[in-house]
CSV table of N, CA and C in Angstrom, one decimal:
chain,number,residue,atom,x,y,z
A,1,VAL,N,0.9,-1.2,0.0
A,1,VAL,CA,0.0,0.0,0.0
A,1,VAL,C,0.9,1.2,0.0
A,2,SER,N,0.7,2.1,-0.9
A,2,SER,CA,1.4,3.3,-0.9
A,2,SER,C,0.5,4.5,-1.2
A,3,SER,N,0.7,5.6,-0.5
A,3,SER,CA,-0.1,6.8,-0.8
A,3,SER,C,0.7,7.9,-1.4
A,4,ARG,N,1.7,7.6,-2.1
A,4,ARG,CA,2.6,8.6,-2.7
A,4,ARG,C,1.9,9.1,-4.0
A,5,VAL,N,1.9,10.4,-4.1
A,5,VAL,CA,1.2,11.0,-5.3
A,5,VAL,C,2.3,11.9,-6.0
A,6,ARG,N,2.3,11.7,-7.3
A,6,ARG,CA,3.3,12.6,-8.1
A,6,ARG,C,2.5,13.4,-9.0
A,7,GLY,N,3.0,14.6,-9.3
A,7,GLY,CA,2.4,15.5,-10.3
A,7,GLY,C,2.5,15.0,-11.7
A,8,GLY,N,1.6,15.5,-12.6
A,8,GLY,CA,1.6,15.1,-14.0
A,8,GLY,C,2.8,15.7,-14.7
A,9,GLU,N,2.9,15.3,-16.0
A,9,GLU,CA,3.9,15.9,-16.8
A,9,GLU,C,3.6,17.3,-17.2
A,10,GLU,N,4.7,18.1,-17.4
A,10,GLU,CA,4.5,19.5,-17.8
A,10,GLU,C,4.5,19.6,-19.3
A,11,GLU,N,3.6,20.5,-19.7
A,11,GLU,CA,3.5,20.8,-21.2
A,11,GLU,C,3.3,22.3,-21.3
A,12,ASP,N,4.2,23.1,-21.8
A,12,ASP,CA,4.1,24.5,-22.0
A,12,ASP,C,3.9,25.2,-20.6
A,13,GLY,N,4.5,24.6,-19.6
A,13,GLY,CA,4.5,25.2,-18.2
A,13,GLY,C,3.3,24.8,-17.4
A,14,ALA,N,2.3,24.1,-18.0
A,14,ALA,CA,1.1,23.7,-17.3
A,14,ALA,C,1.3,22.2,-16.9
A,15,ILE,N,0.8,21.8,-15.7
A,15,ILE,CA,0.8,20.4,-15.3
A,15,ILE,C,-0.4,19.8,-15.8
A,16,LEU,N,-0.2,18.7,-16.6
A,16,LEU,CA,-1.3,18.0,-17.2
A,16,LEU,C,-1.9,17.0,-16.2
A,17,PRO,N,-3.2,16.8,-16.1
A,17,PRO,CA,-3.7,15.8,-15.2
A,17,PRO,C,-3.3,14.4,-15.6
A,18,GLN,N,-3.2,13.5,-14.7
A,18,GLN,CA,-2.8,12.2,-15.0
A,18,GLN,C,-3.7,11.2,-14.3
A,19,SER,N,-3.8,10.0,-14.9
A,19,SER,CA,-4.6,9.0,-14.3
A,19,SER,C,-3.9,8.4,-13.1
A,20,LEU,N,-4.5,8.3,-12.0
A,20,LEU,CA,-3.9,7.7,-10.8
A,20,LEU,C,-4.7,6.5,-10.3
A,21,GLN,N,-4.1,5.5,-9.8
A,21,GLN,CA,-4.7,4.4,-9.1
A,21,GLN,C,-4.4,4.6,-7.6
A,22,VAL,N,-5.4,4.5,-6.8
A,22,VAL,CA,-5.2,4.7,-5.4
A,22,VAL,C,-5.9,3.6,-4.6
A,23,LEU,N,-5.5,3.4,-3.4
A,23,LEU,CA,-6.1,2.4,-2.5
A,23,LEU,C,-6.3,3.1,-1.2
A,24,ASN,N,-7.5,3.1,-0.8
A,24,ASN,CA,-7.9,3.8,0.5
A,24,ASN,C,-7.7,2.9,1.7
A,25,GLU,N,-7.9,1.6,1.6
A,25,GLU,CA,-7.8,0.8,2.7
A,25,GLU,C,-7.7,-0.7,2.3
A,26,VAL,N,-7.1,-1.5,3.2
A,26,VAL,CA,-7.0,-2.9,3.0
A,26,VAL,C,-7.6,-3.6,4.2
A,27,VAL,N,-8.4,-4.6,4.0
A,27,VAL,CA,-9.0,-5.3,5.1
A,27,VAL,C,-8.5,-6.8,5.1
A,28,ILE,N,-8.0,-7.2,6.2
A,28,ILE,CA,-7.7,-8.7,6.4
A,28,ILE,C,-8.7,-9.2,7.3
A,29,HIS,N,-9.5,-10.2,6.9
A,29,HIS,CA,-10.6,-10.7,7.7
A,29,HIS,C,-10.6,-12.2,7.7
A,30,ARG,N,-11.4,-12.8,8.6
A,30,ARG,CA,-11.5,-14.2,8.8
A,30,ARG,C,-12.3,-14.9,7.7
A,31,GLY,N,-13.0,-14.2,6.9
A,31,GLY,CA,-13.8,-14.9,5.8
A,31,GLY,C,-14.9,-15.7,6.4
A,32,ILE,N,-15.0,-16.9,5.8
A,32,ILE,CA,-16.1,-17.8,6.3
A,32,ILE,C,-15.7,-18.6,7.5
A,33,TYR,N,-14.5,-18.6,7.9
A,33,TYR,CA,-14.0,-19.3,9.0
A,33,TYR,C,-14.7,-18.8,10.3
A,34,SER,N,-15.2,-19.7,11.1
A,34,SER,CA,-16.0,-19.2,12.3
A,34,SER,C,-15.1,-18.8,13.5
A,35,GLY,N,-13.8,-19.1,13.5
A,35,GLY,CA,-13.0,-18.8,14.6
A,35,GLY,C,-12.4,-17.4,14.5
A,36,VAL,N,-11.6,-17.0,15.4
A,36,VAL,CA,-11.0,-15.7,15.4
A,36,VAL,C,-9.8,-15.7,14.4
A,37,CYS,N,-9.5,-14.5,13.9
A,37,CYS,CA,-8.4,-14.2,13.0
A,37,CYS,C,-7.2,-13.7,13.9
A,38,MET,N,-6.0,-14.2,13.7
A,38,MET,CA,-4.9,-13.7,14.4
A,38,MET,C,-3.9,-13.1,13.4
A,39,VAL,N,-3.7,-11.8,13.5
A,39,VAL,CA,-2.8,-11.1,12.6
A,39,VAL,C,-1.7,-10.4,13.4
A,40,ASP,N,-0.4,-10.8,13.1
A,40,ASP,CA,0.7,-10.1,13.7
A,40,ASP,C,1.0,-8.9,12.9
A,41,ILE,N,1.2,-7.7,13.6
A,41,ILE,CA,1.5,-6.5,12.9
A,41,ILE,C,3.0,-6.1,13.2
A,42,TYR,N,3.7,-5.8,12.2
A,42,TYR,CA,5.1,-5.3,12.3
A,42,TYR,C,5.2,-4.0,11.6
A,43,CYS,N,6.0,-3.1,12.2
A,43,CYS,CA,6.3,-1.8,11.6
A,43,CYS,C,7.8,-1.7,11.5
A,44,ASP,N,8.3,-1.6,10.3
A,44,ASP,CA,9.8,-1.6,10.1
A,44,ASP,C,10.5,-2.8,10.8
A,45,ASP,N,9.9,-4.0,10.6
A,45,ASP,CA,10.3,-5.2,11.2
A,45,ASP,C,10.3,-5.3,12.7
A,46,PHE,N,9.7,-4.3,13.3
A,46,PHE,CA,9.5,-4.4,14.8
A,46,PHE,C,8.1,-4.8,15.1
A,47,PHE,N,8.0,-5.8,16.0
A,47,PHE,CA,6.7,-6.3,16.3
A,47,PHE,C,5.9,-5.3,17.1
A,48,VAL,N,4.6,-5.0,16.6
A,48,VAL,CA,3.8,-4.0,17.3
A,48,VAL,C,2.8,-4.7,18.2
A,49,THR,N,2.0,-5.6,17.6
A,49,THR,CA,1.0,-6.3,18.3
A,49,THR,C,0.4,-7.5,17.5
A,50,THR,N,-0.4,-8.3,18.2
A,50,THR,CA,-1.2,-9.4,17.5
A,50,THR,C,-2.6,-9.0,17.6
A,51,VAL,N,-3.3,-8.8,16.5
A,51,VAL,CA,-4.7,-8.5,16.5
A,51,VAL,C,-5.5,-9.9,16.6
A,52,ILE,N,-6.3,-10.0,17.6
A,52,ILE,CA,-7.1,-11.2,17.7
A,52,ILE,C,-8.5,-10.8,17.6
A,53,GLY,N,-9.2,-11.2,16.6
A,53,GLY,CA,-10.6,-10.7,16.4
A,53,GLY,C,-11.1,-11.2,15.0
A,54,ASP,N,-12.0,-10.4,14.5
A,54,ASP,CA,-12.5,-10.7,13.1
A,54,ASP,C,-11.6,-10.2,12.0
A,55,GLY,N,-10.7,-9.4,12.3
A,55,GLY,CA,-9.7,-8.9,11.3
A,55,GLY,C,-9.1,-7.6,11.7
A,56,VAL,N,-8.4,-7.0,10.7
A,56,VAL,CA,-7.8,-5.7,10.9
A,56,VAL,C,-7.9,-4.9,9.6
A,57,ILE,N,-7.9,-3.6,9.8
A,57,ILE,CA,-8.0,-2.7,8.6
A,57,ILE,C,-6.7,-1.8,8.6
A,58,VAL,N,-6.1,-1.6,7.5
A,58,VAL,CA,-5.0,-0.7,7.3
A,58,VAL,C,-5.5,0.3,6.3
A,59,ALA,N,-5.6,1.6,6.8
A,59,ALA,CA,-6.2,2.6,5.9
A,59,ALA,C,-5.3,3.8,5.8
A,60,THR,N,-5.5,4.6,4.7
A,60,THR,CA,-4.9,5.9,4.5
A,60,THR,C,-5.8,6.9,5.2
A,61,PRO,N,-5.4,8.2,5.3
A,61,PRO,CA,-6.3,9.2,5.8
A,61,PRO,C,-7.6,9.3,5.0
A,62,THR,N,-7.5,9.1,3.7
A,62,THR,CA,-8.7,9.2,2.9
A,62,THR,C,-9.7,8.0,3.3
A,63,GLY,N,-9.1,6.9,3.5
A,63,GLY,CA,-9.9,5.7,3.9
A,63,GLY,C,-10.3,5.7,5.3
A,64,SER,N,-9.9,6.7,6.1
A,64,SER,CA,-10.2,6.7,7.5
A,64,SER,C,-11.7,7.1,7.8
A,65,THR,N,-12.4,7.6,6.7
A,65,THR,CA,-13.8,7.9,6.9
A,65,THR,C,-14.7,6.8,6.5
A,66,ALA,N,-14.2,5.7,6.2
A,66,ALA,CA,-15.0,4.5,5.7
A,66,ALA,C,-15.1,3.5,6.8
A,67,TYR,N,-14.7,2.3,6.5
A,67,TYR,CA,-14.8,1.1,7.4
A,67,TYR,C,-13.9,1.4,8.7
A,68,ALA,N,-12.8,2.0,8.6
A,68,ALA,CA,-11.9,2.3,9.7
A,68,ALA,C,-12.7,3.1,10.8
A,69,ALA,N,-13.5,4.1,10.3
A,69,ALA,CA,-14.2,4.9,11.2
A,69,ALA,C,-15.3,4.1,11.9
A,70,ALA,N,-15.9,3.1,11.2
A,70,ALA,CA,-16.9,2.2,11.8
A,70,ALA,C,-16.3,1.3,12.9
A,71,THR,N,-15.0,1.1,12.9
A,71,THR,CA,-14.4,0.3,13.9
A,71,THR,C,-14.0,1.1,15.1
A,72,GLY,N,-14.2,2.4,15.0
A,72,GLY,CA,-13.8,3.3,16.2
A,72,GLY,C,-12.5,4.1,16.0
A,73,ALA,N,-11.9,4.0,14.8
A,73,ALA,CA,-10.7,4.7,14.5
A,73,ALA,C,-11.1,6.2,14.3
A,74,SER,N,-10.1,7.0,14.5
A,74,SER,CA,-10.3,8.5,14.3
A,74,SER,C,-10.3,8.8,12.8
A,75,ILE,N,-11.1,9.9,12.5
A,75,ILE,CA,-11.0,10.4,11.2
A,75,ILE,C,-9.8,11.3,11.1
A,76,VAL,N,-9.0,11.1,10.1
A,76,VAL,CA,-7.7,11.8,10.0
A,76,VAL,C,-7.7,12.7,8.8
A,77,ALA,N,-7.2,13.9,8.9
A,77,ALA,CA,-7.1,14.9,7.8
A,77,ALA,C,-6.3,14.3,6.7
A,78,PRO,N,-6.7,14.5,5.4
A,78,PRO,CA,-6.0,14.0,4.3
A,78,PRO,C,-4.5,14.4,4.2
A,79,THR,N,-4.1,15.5,4.8
A,79,THR,CA,-2.8,16.0,4.7
A,79,THR,C,-1.8,15.3,5.7
A,80,VAL,N,-2.3,14.5,6.7
A,80,VAL,CA,-1.5,13.9,7.7
A,80,VAL,C,-0.9,12.6,7.0
A,81,PRO,N,0.5,12.6,7.0
A,81,PRO,CA,1.2,11.4,6.4
A,81,PRO,C,1.2,10.2,7.3
A,82,CYS,N,0.2,9.4,7.3
A,82,CYS,CA,0.2,8.2,8.2
A,82,CYS,C,-0.7,7.1,7.6
A,83,PHE,N,-0.6,6.0,8.2
A,83,PHE,CA,-1.5,4.8,8.0
A,83,PHE,C,-2.2,4.6,9.3
A,84,ILE,N,-3.5,4.2,9.2
A,84,ILE,CA,-4.3,3.9,10.4
A,84,ILE,C,-4.4,2.3,10.5
A,85,ILE,N,-4.1,1.8,11.6
A,85,ILE,CA,-4.3,0.3,11.8
A,85,ILE,C,-5.5,0.2,12.8
A,86,ALA,N,-6.5,-0.5,12.4
A,86,ALA,CA,-7.7,-0.6,13.3
A,86,ALA,C,-8.2,-2.0,13.3
A,87,PRO,N,-8.4,-2.6,14.5
A,87,PRO,CA,-8.9,-3.9,14.6
A,87,PRO,C,-10.4,-4.0,14.3
A,88,VAL,N,-10.8,-5.1,13.7
A,88,VAL,CA,-12.2,-5.3,13.5
A,88,VAL,C,-12.8,-6.3,14.5
A,89,CYS,N,-13.7,-5.8,15.3
A,89,CYS,CA,-14.3,-6.6,16.4
A,89,CYS,C,-13.2,-7.3,17.2
A,90,PRO,N,-12.3,-6.6,17.9
A,90,PRO,CA,-11.3,-7.3,18.6
A,90,PRO,C,-11.8,-8.1,19.8
A,91,HIS,N,-11.2,-9.2,20.1
A,91,HIS,CA,-11.6,-10.0,21.2
A,91,HIS,C,-10.9,-9.6,22.5
A,92,SER,N,-10.3,-8.4,22.5
A,92,SER,CA,-9.6,-7.8,23.7
A,92,SER,C,-9.7,-6.3,23.6
A,93,LEU,N,-9.8,-5.7,24.7
A,93,LEU,CA,-9.8,-4.2,24.7
A,93,LEU,C,-8.4,-3.6,24.8
A,94,SER,N,-7.4,-4.4,24.7
A,94,SER,CA,-6.0,-3.9,24.9
A,94,SER,C,-5.4,-3.3,23.6
A,95,PHE,N,-6.0,-3.6,22.5
A,95,PHE,CA,-5.5,-3.0,21.2
A,95,PHE,C,-6.6,-2.1,20.6
A,96,ARG,N,-6.2,-0.8,20.6
A,96,ARG,CA,-7.1,0.2,20.0
A,96,ARG,C,-6.5,0.7,18.7
A,97,PRO,N,-7.3,1.3,17.8
A,97,PRO,CA,-6.8,1.8,16.6
A,97,PRO,C,-5.6,2.8,16.8
A,98,ILE,N,-4.6,2.6,16.0
A,98,ILE,CA,-3.3,3.4,16.1
A,98,ILE,C,-3.0,4.0,14.7
A,99,MET,N,-2.2,5.1,14.8
A,99,MET,CA,-1.6,5.7,13.5
A,99,MET,C,-0.1,5.5,13.5
A,100,VAL,N,0.4,5.1,12.4
A,100,VAL,CA,1.9,4.9,12.2
A,100,VAL,C,2.3,5.8,11.1
A,101,PRO,N,3.6,6.2,11.1
A,101,PRO,CA,4.1,7.1,10.0
A,101,PRO,C,4.0,6.5,8.6
A,102,LEU,N,3.8,7.3,7.7
A,102,LEU,CA,3.7,6.9,6.3
A,102,LEU,C,4.9,6.2,5.8
A,103,ASN,N,6.1,6.5,6.3
A,103,ASN,CA,7.3,5.9,5.8
A,103,ASN,C,7.6,4.6,6.5
A,104,CYS,N,6.7,4.2,7.4
A,104,CYS,CA,6.9,2.9,8.0
A,104,CYS,C,6.5,1.7,7.1
A,105,VAL,N,7.3,0.7,7.0
A,105,VAL,CA,7.0,-0.5,6.2
A,105,VAL,C,6.2,-1.4,7.1
A,106,LEU,N,4.9,-1.6,6.7
A,106,LEU,CA,4.0,-2.4,7.5
A,106,LEU,C,4.0,-3.8,7.0
A,107,LYS,N,4.0,-4.8,7.9
A,107,LYS,CA,3.8,-6.2,7.5
A,107,LYS,C,2.7,-6.8,8.4
A,108,CYS,N,1.8,-7.5,7.7
A,108,CYS,CA,0.7,-8.2,8.4
A,108,CYS,C,0.9,-9.7,8.1
A,109,LYS,N,1.1,-10.5,9.2
A,109,LYS,CA,1.2,-11.9,9.0
A,109,LYS,C,0.1,-12.6,9.7
A,110,THR,N,-0.6,-13.5,9.0
A,110,THR,CA,-1.7,-14.3,9.5
A,110,THR,C,-1.2,-15.7,9.9
A,111,GLU,N,-1.9,-16.3,10.8
A,111,GLU,CA,-1.5,-17.7,11.2
A,111,GLU,C,-2.5,-18.7,10.6
């Protein structure tokens, strides 16, 4: 997931619009499996937490107004360079939605 945006090409001093593909959020969920989903979260290869619940959402600030907000995550201004990590129906109250820097390399591992 990357939220890097680059300007279009210049022609006669004007920046031309370009086609962009963007991703607002990623959801890792348990699917049709009736048990809990366990997802280990790493930021720059450092262990952050294990999410035990129905899943986890990783969202950009633009995606923070959708499913992430429904999980209780904060709505984040689009200019804030971050990712939001929000658990979906966690089976523990010890992990709440968090924000990590945009330059952080996130890894989500499922068991």
